[in-house]
mmCIF file of the C-alpha atoms, coordinates in Angstrom:
data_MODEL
# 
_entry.id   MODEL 
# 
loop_
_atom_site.group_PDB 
_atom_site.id 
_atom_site.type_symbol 
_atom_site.label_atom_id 
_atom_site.label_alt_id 
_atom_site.label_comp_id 
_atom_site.label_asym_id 
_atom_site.label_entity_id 
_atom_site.label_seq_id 
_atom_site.pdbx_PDB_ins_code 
_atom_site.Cartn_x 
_atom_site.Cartn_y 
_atom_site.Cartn_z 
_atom_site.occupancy 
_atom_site.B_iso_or_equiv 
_atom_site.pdbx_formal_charge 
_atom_site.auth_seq_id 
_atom_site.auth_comp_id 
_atom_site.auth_asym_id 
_atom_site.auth_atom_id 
_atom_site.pdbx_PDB_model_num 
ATOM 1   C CA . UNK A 1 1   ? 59.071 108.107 75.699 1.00 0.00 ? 1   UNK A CA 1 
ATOM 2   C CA . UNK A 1 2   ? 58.216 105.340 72.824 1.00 0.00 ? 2   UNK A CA 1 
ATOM 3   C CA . UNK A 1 3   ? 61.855 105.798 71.052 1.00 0.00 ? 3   UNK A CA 1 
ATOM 4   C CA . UNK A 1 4   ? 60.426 107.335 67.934 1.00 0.00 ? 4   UNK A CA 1 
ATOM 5   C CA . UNK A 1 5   ? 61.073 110.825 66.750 1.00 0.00 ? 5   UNK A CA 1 
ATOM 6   C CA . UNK A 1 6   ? 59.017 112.433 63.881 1.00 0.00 ? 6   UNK A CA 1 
ATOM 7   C CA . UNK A 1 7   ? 61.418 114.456 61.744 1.00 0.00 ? 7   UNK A CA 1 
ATOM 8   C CA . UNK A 1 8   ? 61.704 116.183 58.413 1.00 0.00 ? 8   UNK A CA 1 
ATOM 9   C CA . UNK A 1 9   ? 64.608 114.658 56.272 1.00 0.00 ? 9   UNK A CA 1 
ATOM 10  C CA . UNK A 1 10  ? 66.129 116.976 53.694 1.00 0.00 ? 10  UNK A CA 1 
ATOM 11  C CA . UNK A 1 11  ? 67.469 115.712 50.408 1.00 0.00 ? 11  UNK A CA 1 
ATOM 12  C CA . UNK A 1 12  ? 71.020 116.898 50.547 1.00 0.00 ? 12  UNK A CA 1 
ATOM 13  C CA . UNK A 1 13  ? 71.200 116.590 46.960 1.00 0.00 ? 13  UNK A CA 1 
ATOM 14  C CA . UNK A 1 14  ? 68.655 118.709 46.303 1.00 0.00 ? 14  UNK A CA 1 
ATOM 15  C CA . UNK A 1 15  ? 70.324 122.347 44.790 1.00 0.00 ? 15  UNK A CA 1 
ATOM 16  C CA . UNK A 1 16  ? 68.303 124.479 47.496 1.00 0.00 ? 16  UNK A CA 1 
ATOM 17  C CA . UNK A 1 17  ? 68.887 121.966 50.524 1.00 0.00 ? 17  UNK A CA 1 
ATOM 18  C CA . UNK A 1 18  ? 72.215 121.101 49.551 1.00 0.00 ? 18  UNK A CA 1 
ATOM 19  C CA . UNK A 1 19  ? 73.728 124.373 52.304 1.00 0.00 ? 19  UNK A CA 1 
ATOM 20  C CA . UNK A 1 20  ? 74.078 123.244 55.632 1.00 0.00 ? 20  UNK A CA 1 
ATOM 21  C CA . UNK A 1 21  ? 73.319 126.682 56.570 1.00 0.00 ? 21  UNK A CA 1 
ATOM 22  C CA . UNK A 1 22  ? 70.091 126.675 54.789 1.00 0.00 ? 22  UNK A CA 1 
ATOM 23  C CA . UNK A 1 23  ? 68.994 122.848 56.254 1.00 0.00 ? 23  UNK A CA 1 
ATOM 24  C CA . UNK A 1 24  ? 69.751 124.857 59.802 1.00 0.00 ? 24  UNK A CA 1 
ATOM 25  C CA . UNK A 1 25  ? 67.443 127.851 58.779 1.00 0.00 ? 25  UNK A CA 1 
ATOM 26  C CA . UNK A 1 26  ? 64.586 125.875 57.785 1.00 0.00 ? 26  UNK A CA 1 
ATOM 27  C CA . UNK A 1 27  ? 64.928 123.580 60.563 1.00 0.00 ? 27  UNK A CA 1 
ATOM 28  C CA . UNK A 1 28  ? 65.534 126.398 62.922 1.00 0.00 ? 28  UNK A CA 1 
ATOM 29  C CA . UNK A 1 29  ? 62.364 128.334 61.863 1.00 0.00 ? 29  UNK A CA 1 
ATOM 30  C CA . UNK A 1 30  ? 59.848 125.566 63.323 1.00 0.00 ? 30  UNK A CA 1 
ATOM 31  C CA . UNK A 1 31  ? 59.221 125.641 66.948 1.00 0.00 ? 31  UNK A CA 1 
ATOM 32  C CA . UNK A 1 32  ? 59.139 122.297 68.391 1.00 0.00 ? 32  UNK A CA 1 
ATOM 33  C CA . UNK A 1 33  ? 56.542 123.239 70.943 1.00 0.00 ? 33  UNK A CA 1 
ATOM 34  C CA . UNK A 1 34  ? 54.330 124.540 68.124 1.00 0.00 ? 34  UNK A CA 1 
ATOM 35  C CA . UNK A 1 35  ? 54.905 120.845 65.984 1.00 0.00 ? 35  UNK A CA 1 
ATOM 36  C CA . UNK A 1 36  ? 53.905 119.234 69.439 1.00 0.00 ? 36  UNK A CA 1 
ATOM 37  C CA . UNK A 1 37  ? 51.056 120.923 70.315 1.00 0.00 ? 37  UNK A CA 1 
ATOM 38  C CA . UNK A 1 38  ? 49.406 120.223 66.468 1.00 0.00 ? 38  UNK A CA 1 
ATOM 39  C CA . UNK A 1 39  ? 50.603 116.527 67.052 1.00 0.00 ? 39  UNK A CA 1 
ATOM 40  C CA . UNK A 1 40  ? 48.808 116.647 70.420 1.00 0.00 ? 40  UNK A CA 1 
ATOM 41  C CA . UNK A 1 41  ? 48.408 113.085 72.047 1.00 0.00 ? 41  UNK A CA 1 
ATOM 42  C CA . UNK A 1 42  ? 50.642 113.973 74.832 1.00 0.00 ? 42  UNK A CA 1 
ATOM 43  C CA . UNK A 1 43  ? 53.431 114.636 72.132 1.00 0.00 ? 43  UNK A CA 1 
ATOM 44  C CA . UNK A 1 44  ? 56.491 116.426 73.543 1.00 0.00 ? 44  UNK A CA 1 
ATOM 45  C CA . UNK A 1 45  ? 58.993 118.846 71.854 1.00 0.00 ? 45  UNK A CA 1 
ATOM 46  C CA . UNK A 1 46  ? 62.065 117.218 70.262 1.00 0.00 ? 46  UNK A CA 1 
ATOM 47  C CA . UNK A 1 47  ? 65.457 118.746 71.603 1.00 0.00 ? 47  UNK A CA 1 
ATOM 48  C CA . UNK A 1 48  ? 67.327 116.729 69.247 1.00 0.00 ? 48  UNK A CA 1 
ATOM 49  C CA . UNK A 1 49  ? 67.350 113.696 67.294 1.00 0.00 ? 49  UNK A CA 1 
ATOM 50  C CA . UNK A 1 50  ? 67.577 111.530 70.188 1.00 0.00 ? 50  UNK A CA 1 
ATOM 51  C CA . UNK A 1 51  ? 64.587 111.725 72.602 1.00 0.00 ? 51  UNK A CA 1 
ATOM 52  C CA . UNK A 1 52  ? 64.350 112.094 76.161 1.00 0.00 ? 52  UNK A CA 1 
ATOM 53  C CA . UNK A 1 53  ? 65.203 108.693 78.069 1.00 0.00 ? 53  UNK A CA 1 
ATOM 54  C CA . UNK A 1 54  ? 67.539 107.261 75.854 1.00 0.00 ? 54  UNK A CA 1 
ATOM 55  C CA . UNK A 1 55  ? 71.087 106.195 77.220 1.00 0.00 ? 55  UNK A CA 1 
ATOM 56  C CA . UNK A 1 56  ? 73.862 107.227 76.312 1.00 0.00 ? 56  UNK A CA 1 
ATOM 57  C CA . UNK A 1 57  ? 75.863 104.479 74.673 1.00 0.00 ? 57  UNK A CA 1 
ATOM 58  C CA . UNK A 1 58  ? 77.223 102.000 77.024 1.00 0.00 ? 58  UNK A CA 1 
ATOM 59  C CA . UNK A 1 59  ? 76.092 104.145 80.322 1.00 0.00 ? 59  UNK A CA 1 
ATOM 60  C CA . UNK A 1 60  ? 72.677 104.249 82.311 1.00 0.00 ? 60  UNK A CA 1 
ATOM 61  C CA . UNK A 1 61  ? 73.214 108.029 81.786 1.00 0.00 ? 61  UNK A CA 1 
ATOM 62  C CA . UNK A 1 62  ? 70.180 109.696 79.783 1.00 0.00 ? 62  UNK A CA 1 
ATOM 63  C CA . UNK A 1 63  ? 71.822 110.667 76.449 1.00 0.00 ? 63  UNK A CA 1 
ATOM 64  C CA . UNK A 1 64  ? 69.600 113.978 76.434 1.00 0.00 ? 64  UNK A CA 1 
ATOM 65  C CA . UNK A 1 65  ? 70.788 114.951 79.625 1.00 0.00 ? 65  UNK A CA 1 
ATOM 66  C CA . UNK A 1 66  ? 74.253 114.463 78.754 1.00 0.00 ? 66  UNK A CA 1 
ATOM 67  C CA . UNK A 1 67  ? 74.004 115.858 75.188 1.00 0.00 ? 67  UNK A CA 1 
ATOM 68  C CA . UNK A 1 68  ? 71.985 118.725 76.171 1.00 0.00 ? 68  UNK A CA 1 
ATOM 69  C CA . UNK A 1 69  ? 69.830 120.828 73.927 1.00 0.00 ? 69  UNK A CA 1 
ATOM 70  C CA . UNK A 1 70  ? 72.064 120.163 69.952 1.00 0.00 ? 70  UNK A CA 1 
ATOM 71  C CA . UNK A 1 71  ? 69.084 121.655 67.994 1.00 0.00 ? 71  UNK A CA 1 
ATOM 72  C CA . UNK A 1 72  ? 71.180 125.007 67.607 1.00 0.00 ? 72  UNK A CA 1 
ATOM 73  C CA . UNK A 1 73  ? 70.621 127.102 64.515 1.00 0.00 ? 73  UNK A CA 1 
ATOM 74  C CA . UNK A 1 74  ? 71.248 130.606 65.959 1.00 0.00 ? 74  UNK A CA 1 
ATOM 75  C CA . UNK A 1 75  ? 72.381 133.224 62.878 1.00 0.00 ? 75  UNK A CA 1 
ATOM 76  C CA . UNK A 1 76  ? 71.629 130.251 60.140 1.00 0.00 ? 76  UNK A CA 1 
ATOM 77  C CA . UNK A 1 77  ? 70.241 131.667 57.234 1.00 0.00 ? 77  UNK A CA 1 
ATOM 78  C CA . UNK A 1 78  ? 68.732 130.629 53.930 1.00 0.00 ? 78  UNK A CA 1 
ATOM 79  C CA . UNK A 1 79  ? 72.051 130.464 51.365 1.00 0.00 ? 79  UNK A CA 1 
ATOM 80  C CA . UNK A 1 80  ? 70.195 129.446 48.606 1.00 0.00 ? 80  UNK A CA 1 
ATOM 81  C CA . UNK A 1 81  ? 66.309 130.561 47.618 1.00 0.00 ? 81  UNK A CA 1 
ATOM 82  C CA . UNK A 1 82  ? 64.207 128.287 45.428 1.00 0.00 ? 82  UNK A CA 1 
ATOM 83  C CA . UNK A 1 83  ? 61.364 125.877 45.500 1.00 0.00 ? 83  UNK A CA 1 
ATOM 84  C CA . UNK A 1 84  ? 61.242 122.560 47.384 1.00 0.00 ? 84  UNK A CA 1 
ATOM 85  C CA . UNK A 1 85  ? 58.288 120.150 48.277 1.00 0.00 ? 85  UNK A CA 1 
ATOM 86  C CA . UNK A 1 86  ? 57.679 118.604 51.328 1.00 0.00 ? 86  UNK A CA 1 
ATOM 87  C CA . UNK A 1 87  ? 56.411 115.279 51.290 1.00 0.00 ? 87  UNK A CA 1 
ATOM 88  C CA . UNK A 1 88  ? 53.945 113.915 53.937 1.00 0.00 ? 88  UNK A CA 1 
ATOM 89  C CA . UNK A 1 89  ? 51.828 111.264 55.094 1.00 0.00 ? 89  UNK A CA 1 
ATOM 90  C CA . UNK A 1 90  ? 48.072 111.924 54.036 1.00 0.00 ? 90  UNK A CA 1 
ATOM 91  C CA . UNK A 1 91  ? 46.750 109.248 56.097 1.00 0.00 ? 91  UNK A CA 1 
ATOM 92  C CA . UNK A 1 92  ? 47.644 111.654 59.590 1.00 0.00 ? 92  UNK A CA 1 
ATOM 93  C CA . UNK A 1 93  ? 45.906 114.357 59.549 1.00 0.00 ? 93  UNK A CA 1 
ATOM 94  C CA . UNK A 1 94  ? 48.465 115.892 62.445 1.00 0.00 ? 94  UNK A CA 1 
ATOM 95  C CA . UNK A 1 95  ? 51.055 115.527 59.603 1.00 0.00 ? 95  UNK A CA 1 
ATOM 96  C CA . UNK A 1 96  ? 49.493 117.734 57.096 1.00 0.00 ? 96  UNK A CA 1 
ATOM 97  C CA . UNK A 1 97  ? 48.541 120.040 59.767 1.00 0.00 ? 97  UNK A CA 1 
ATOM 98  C CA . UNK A 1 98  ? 52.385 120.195 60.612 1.00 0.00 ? 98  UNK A CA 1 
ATOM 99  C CA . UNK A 1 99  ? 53.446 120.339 57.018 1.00 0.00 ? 99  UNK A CA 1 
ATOM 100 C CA . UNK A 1 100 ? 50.781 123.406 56.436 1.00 0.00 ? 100 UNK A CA 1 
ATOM 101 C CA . UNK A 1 101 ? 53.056 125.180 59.858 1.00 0.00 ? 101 UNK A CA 1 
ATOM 102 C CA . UNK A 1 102 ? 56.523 124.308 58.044 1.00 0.00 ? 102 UNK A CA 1 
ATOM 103 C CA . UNK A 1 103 ? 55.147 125.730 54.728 1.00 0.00 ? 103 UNK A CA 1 
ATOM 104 C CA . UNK A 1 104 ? 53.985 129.086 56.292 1.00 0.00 ? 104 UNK A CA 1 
ATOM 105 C CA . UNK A 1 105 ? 57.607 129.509 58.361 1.00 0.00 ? 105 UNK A CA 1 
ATOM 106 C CA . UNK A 1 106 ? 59.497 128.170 54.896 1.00 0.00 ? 106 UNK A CA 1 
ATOM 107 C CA . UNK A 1 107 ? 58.074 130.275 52.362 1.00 0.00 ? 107 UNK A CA 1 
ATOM 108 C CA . UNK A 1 108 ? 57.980 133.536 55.277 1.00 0.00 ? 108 UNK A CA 1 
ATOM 109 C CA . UNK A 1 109 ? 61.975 132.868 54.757 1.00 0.00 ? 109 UNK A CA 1 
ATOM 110 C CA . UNK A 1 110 ? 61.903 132.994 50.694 1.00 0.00 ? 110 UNK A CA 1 
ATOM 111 C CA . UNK A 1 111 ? 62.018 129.076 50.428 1.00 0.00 ? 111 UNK A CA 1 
ATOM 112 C CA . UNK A 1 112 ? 58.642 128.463 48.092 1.00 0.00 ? 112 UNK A CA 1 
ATOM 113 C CA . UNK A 1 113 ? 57.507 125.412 49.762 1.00 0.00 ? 113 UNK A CA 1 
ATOM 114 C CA . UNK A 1 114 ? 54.700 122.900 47.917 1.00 0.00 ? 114 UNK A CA 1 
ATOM 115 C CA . UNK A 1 115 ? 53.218 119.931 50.161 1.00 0.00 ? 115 UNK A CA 1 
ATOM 116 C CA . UNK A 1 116 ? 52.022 116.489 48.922 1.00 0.00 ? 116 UNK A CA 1 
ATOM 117 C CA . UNK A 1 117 ? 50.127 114.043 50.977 1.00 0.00 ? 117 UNK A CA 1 
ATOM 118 C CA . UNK A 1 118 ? 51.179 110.225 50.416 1.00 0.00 ? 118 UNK A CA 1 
ATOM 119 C CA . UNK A 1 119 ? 49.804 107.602 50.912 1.00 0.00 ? 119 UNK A CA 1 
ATOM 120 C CA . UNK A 1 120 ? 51.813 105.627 53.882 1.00 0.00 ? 120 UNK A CA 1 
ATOM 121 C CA . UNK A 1 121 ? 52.848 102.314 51.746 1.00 0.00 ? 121 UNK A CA 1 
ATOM 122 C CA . UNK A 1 122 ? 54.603 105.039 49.824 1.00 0.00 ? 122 UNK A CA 1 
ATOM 123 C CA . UNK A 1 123 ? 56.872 106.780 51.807 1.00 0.00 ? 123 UNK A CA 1 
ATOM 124 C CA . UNK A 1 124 ? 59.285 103.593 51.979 1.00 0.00 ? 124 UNK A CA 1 
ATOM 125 C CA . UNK A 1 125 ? 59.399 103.703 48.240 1.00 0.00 ? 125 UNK A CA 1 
ATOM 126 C CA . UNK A 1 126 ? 60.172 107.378 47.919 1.00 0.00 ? 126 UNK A CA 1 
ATOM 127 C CA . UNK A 1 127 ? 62.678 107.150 50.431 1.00 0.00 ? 127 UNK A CA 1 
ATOM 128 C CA . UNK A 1 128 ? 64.046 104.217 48.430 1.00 0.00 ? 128 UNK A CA 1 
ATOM 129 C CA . UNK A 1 129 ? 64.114 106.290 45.576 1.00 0.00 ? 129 UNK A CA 1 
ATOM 130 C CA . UNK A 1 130 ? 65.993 109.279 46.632 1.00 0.00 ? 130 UNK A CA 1 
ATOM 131 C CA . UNK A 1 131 ? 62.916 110.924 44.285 1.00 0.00 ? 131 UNK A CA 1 
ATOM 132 C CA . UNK A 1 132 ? 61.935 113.835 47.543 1.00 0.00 ? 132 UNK A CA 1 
ATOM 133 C CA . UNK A 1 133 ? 62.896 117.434 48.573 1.00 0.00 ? 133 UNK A CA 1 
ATOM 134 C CA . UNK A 1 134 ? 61.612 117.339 51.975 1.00 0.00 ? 134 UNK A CA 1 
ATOM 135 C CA . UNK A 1 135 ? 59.823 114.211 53.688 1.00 0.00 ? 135 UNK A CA 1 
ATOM 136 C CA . UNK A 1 136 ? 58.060 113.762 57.181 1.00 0.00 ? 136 UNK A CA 1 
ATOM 137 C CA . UNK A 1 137 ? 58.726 110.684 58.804 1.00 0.00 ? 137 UNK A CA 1 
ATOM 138 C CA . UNK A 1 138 ? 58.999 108.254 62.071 1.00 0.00 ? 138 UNK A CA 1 
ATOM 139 C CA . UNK A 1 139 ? 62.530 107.638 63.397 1.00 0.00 ? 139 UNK A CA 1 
ATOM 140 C CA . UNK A 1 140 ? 61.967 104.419 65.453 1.00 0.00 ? 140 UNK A CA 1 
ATOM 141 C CA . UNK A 1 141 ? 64.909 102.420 67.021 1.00 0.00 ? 141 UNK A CA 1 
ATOM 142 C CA . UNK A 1 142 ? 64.902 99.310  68.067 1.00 0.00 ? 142 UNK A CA 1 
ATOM 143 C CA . UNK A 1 143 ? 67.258 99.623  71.045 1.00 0.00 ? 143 UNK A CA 1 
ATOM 144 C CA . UNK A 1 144 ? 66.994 102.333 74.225 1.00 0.00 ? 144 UNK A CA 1 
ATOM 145 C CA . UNK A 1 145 ? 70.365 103.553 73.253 1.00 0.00 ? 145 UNK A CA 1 
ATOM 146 C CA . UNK A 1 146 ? 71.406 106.685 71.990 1.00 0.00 ? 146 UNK A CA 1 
ATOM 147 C CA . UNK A 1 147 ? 73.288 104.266 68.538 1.00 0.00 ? 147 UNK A CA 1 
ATOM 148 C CA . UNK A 1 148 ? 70.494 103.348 66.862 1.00 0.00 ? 148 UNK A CA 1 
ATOM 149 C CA . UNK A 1 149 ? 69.242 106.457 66.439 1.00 0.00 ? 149 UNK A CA 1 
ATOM 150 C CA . UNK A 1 150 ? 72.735 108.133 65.214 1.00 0.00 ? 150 UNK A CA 1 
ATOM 151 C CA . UNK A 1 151 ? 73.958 104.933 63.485 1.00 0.00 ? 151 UNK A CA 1 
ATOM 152 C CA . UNK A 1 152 ? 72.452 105.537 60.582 1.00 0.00 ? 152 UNK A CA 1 
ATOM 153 C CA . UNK A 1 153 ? 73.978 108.458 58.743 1.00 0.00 ? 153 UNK A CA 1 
ATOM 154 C CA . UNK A 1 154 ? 77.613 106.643 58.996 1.00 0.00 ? 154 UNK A CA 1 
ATOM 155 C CA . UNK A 1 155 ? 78.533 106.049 55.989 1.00 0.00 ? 155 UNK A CA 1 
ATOM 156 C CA . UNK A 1 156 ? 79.561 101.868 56.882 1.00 0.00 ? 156 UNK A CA 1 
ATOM 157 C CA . UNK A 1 157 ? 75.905 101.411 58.330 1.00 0.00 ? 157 UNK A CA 1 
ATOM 158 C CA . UNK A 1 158 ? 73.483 103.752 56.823 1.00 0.00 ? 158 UNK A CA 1 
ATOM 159 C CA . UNK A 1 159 ? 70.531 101.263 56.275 1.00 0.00 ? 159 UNK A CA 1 
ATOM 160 C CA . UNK A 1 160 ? 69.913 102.594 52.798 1.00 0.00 ? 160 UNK A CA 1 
ATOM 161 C CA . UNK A 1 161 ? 68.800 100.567 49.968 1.00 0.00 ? 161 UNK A CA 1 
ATOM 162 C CA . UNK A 1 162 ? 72.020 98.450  48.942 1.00 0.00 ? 162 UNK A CA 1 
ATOM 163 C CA . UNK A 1 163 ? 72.325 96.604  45.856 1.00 0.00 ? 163 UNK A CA 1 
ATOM 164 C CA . UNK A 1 164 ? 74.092 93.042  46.393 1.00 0.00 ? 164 UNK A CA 1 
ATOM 165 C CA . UNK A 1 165 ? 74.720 92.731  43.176 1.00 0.00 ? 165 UNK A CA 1 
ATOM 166 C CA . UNK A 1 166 ? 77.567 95.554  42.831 1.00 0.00 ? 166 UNK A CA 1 
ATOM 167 C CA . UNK A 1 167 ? 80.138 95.454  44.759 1.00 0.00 ? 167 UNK A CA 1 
ATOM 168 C CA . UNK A 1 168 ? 79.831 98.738  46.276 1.00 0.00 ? 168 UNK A CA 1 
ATOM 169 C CA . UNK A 1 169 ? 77.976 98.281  49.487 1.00 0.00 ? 169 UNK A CA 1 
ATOM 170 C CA . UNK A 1 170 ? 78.768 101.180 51.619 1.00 0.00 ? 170 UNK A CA 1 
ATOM 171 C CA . UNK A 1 171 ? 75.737 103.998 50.491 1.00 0.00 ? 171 UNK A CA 1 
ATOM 172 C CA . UNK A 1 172 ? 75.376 107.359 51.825 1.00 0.00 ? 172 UNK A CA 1 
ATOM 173 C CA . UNK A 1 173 ? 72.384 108.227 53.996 1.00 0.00 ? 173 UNK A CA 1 
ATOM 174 C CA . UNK A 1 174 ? 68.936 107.846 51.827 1.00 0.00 ? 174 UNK A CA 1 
ATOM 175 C CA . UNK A 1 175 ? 69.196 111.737 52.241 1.00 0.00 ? 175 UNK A CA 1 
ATOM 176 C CA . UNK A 1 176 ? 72.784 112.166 50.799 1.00 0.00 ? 176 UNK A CA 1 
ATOM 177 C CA . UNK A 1 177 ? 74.413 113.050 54.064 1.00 0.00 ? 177 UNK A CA 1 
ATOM 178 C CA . UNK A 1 178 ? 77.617 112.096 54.565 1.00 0.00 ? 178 UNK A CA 1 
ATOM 179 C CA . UNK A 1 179 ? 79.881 113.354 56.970 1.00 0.00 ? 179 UNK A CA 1 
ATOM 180 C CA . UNK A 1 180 ? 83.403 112.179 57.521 1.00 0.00 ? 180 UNK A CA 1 
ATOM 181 C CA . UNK A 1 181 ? 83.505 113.206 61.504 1.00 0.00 ? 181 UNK A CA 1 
ATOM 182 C CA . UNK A 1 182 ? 80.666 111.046 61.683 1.00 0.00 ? 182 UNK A CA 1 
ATOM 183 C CA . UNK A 1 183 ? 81.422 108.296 60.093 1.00 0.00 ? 183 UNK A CA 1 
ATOM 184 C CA . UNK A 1 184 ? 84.355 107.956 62.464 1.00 0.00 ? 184 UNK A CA 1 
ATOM 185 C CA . UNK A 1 185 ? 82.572 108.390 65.899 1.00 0.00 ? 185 UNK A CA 1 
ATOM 186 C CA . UNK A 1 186 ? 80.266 105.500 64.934 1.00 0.00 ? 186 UNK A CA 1 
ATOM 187 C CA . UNK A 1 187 ? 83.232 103.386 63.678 1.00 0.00 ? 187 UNK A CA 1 
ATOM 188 C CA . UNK A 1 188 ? 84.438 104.339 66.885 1.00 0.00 ? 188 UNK A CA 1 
# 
């Protein structure tokens, strides 16, 4: 109901995350309700990136309602075992309560997982970096629509870091993500 949506971004660069089918596994092995409940404050289960009472782009329609339920991950299994670290902030205790859950559920499905506590002025420059497995963090648009929550992982408006002084200035997603499909719904 405040247009923010805490969320675990996976480096897609990273050799263990880099299967879609093991992102879905992971993320399909932690019950929103669960996350909620630990986050308490009257927090409510995420069906999807996009939370509850958001419009849909351009209507008065409730993008959730329209959308439905996308957090689908039924058969998705780990591709690739190994070791990855998820990345939190320290200064919330709910969030290392959370990453403690999603370390238990990880490693139960033969993905070692390590956690590390930040402290909050950091997480901008890790994301900056590209230096993370795993990190815990705030989606927060700016806008009641359903865009600028999507908008950034096309490729045209990602909001990553860009260097002005190249003349590349279309960057991937911070986590690697690029995906040509949606690239052209936003350009759409």
């Amino acid at each position: 109901s405040d247009l923010t949506t805490y969320t675990y971004y996976f480096n897609t660069e990273n050799e263990v995350l880099s299967s879609a089918e093991t992102r879905k596994a992971l993320s399909g092995a932690l019950d929103r309700n669960e996350i909620a409940k630990i986050r308490g404050n009257g927090a409510q289960a995420a069906t999807g990136l996009v939370p509850t009472g958001v419009k849909n782009s351009g209507t008065k329609d409730d993008f959730r309602a329209k959308a439905g339920n996308v957090l689908s991950y039924n058969g998705a299994k780990v591709a690739k075992k190994g070791s990855i670290t998820l990345i939190y902030n320290e200064e919330r205790s709910y969030e290392k309560e959370i990453a403690e859950y999603a370390k238990k559920q990880w490693d139960a499905l033969g993905v070692k997982t390590a956690i590390k506590g930040v402290a909050s002025e950091e997480i901008d420059d890790i994301i900056k970096s590209g230096e993370f497995d795993v990190i815990g963090a705030d989606i927060v648009s700016l806008t009641d629509d359903a865009f600028g929550f999507v908008v950034p992982f096309a490729l045209k408006s990602s909001g990553t870091f860009v260097d002005v002084t190249t003349e590349v200035y279309n960057n991937p997603h911070f986590t690697g993500y690029e995906n040509e499909a949606v690239n052209e719904i936003i350009e759409t």
